[in-house]
Amino acid sequence: KGVAEIIQDSVDFANDEEILDFDAGVYLVTAENYPQTPQEKSKAVCKARRRLGERQYSVFYNNCDCFVSWTLRGCSYSHQAMNAKGLLLYIGIVTRYCLRTYRALQTFKDCINKLRCLFGE
């Protein structure tokens, strides 16, 4: 049903202070409302594991940012998607009109070709 699947993987850190750079594809983010105690962290991991294998991806409502937000804070929300939503909506509208124009031109072209065939050109 979706284009992505939630999987489990491991990342090894030399120590708690190690931060990976963007070139490595992983970096650490912390926030005040993220789990702090071992019990809170364990609960978040258990929540995440319940969704292993899920394939319900949605750019706006169930993306990786939503997954992390739900796992760590209990609410599914993506700041990135909400910030981009207006731009993506605009792109969608422009694309729809471009497709309609293209189809109309194809229909017009087909009509011209039929008329040429009728009149022997």
Coordinates of C-alpha atoms in Angstrom, one line a residue:
K1 CA 0.0 0.0 0.0
G2 CA 2.9 2.4 0.6
V3 CA 6.2 3.2 -1.0
A4 CA 8.1 2.8 2.3
E5 CA 8.3 0.1 5.0
I6 CA 9.3 0.6 8.6
I7 CA 12.3 -1.6 9.4
Q8 CA 14.6 -2.2 12.3
D9 CA 18.3 -1.4 12.0
S10 CA 21.2 -0.7 14.4
V11 CA 23.6 2.2 14.6
D12 CA 26.7 1.8 16.8
F13 CA 28.2 4.8 18.5
A14 CA 31.6 5.0 20.1
N15 CA 30.1 7.0 23.0
D16 CA 27.0 9.0 24.0
E17 CA 28.5 12.2 22.7
E18 CA 29.2 11.0 19.2
I19 CA 27.2 12.8 16.6
L20 CA 27.2 11.6 13.0
D21 CA 27.3 14.1 10.1
F22 CA 24.8 14.5 7.3
D23 CA 27.3 12.7 4.9
A24 CA 26.8 9.5 6.9
G25 CA 23.0 9.9 6.6
V26 CA 22.4 9.9 10.3
Y27 CA 22.5 12.6 13.0
L28 CA 21.2 12.9 16.5
V29 CA 18.5 15.3 17.6
T30 CA 17.4 15.8 21.2
A31 CA 14.5 17.9 22.6
E32 CA 13.2 18.6 26.1
N33 CA 10.0 16.5 25.5
Y34 CA 11.9 13.4 24.1
P35 CA 12.1 10.4 26.4
Q36 CA 14.8 10.9 29.0
T37 CA 14.8 8.0 31.5
P38 CA 15.6 4.4 30.5
Q39 CA 12.0 3.5 31.1
E40 CA 10.7 6.3 28.8
K41 CA 13.3 5.3 26.1
S42 CA 12.3 1.6 26.4
K43 CA 8.6 2.5 26.0
A44 CA 9.4 4.5 22.8
V45 CA 11.4 1.6 21.4
C46 CA 8.5 -0.8 22.1
K47 CA 6.0 1.7 20.4
A48 CA 8.3 1.8 17.3
R49 CA 8.6 -2.0 17.1
R50 CA 4.8 -2.4 17.1
R51 CA 4.9 -0.7 13.7
L52 CA 7.6 -2.8 12.1
G53 CA 6.5 -3.9 8.6
E54 CA 3.9 -1.1 8.3
R55 CA 3.5 0.2 4.7
Q56 CA 1.0 3.0 5.2
Y57 CA 3.3 5.8 3.9
S58 CA 1.9 9.3 3.2
V59 CA 4.0 12.3 2.3
F60 CA 1.8 14.6 4.6
Y61 CA 0.3 12.3 7.3
N62 CA 2.5 9.3 7.8
N63 CA 6.1 10.0 6.8
C64 CA 9.3 9.3 8.6
D65 CA 9.1 12.6 10.5
C66 CA 5.5 11.6 11.7
F67 CA 6.8 8.2 12.8
V68 CA 9.6 9.7 14.9
S69 CA 7.2 12.3 16.4
W70 CA 4.6 9.7 17.3
T71 CA 7.3 7.3 18.8
L72 CA 9.0 10.0 20.9
R73 CA 6.2 12.4 21.8
G74 CA 3.0 10.5 21.2
C75 CA 1.6 12.7 18.4
S76 CA 2.1 12.2 14.7
Y77 CA 3.2 15.4 13.1
S78 CA 5.7 16.5 10.5
H79 CA 6.9 20.1 10.5
Q80 CA 8.6 19.6 7.2
A81 CA 5.5 18.3 5.5
M82 CA 3.3 21.1 6.9
N83 CA 5.8 23.7 5.8
A84 CA 5.9 22.3 2.3
K85 CA 2.2 21.6 2.0
G86 CA 1.4 25.0 0.4
L87 CA 4.1 24.6 -2.2
L88 CA 3.1 21.0 -3.0
L89 CA -0.5 22.1 -3.3
Y90 CA 0.5 24.8 -5.8
I91 CA 2.7 22.3 -7.7
G92 CA -0.3 19.9 -7.8
I93 CA -2.6 22.6 -9.2
V94 CA -0.1 23.7 -11.9
T95 CA 0.5 20.0 -12.8
R96 CA -3.3 19.4 -13.2
Y97 CA -3.7 22.4 -15.5
C98 CA -0.6 21.4 -17.5
L99 CA -2.1 17.9 -18.0
R100 CA -5.5 19.2 -19.0
T101 CA -3.9 21.5 -21.5
Y102 CA -1.7 18.7 -22.9
R103 CA -4.8 16.4 -23.3
A104 CA -6.8 19.2 -24.9
L105 CA -3.9 19.8 -27.4
Q106 CA -3.7 16.0 -28.1
T107 CA -7.5 15.9 -28.8
F108 CA -7.2 19.0 -31.1
K109 CA -4.2 17.3 -32.9
D110 CA -6.3 14.1 -33.3
C111 CA -9.2 16.1 -34.8
I112 CA -6.9 17.9 -37.2
N113 CA -5.4 14.5 -38.3
K114 CA -8.9 13.1 -38.9
L115 CA -9.9 16.1 -41.0
R116 CA -6.7 15.7 -43.0
C117 CA -7.6 12.1 -43.7
L118 CA -11.1 13.0 -44.7
F119 CA -10.0 15.6 -47.2
G120 CA -7.0 13.7 -48.4
E121 CA -4.1 15.8 -47.2

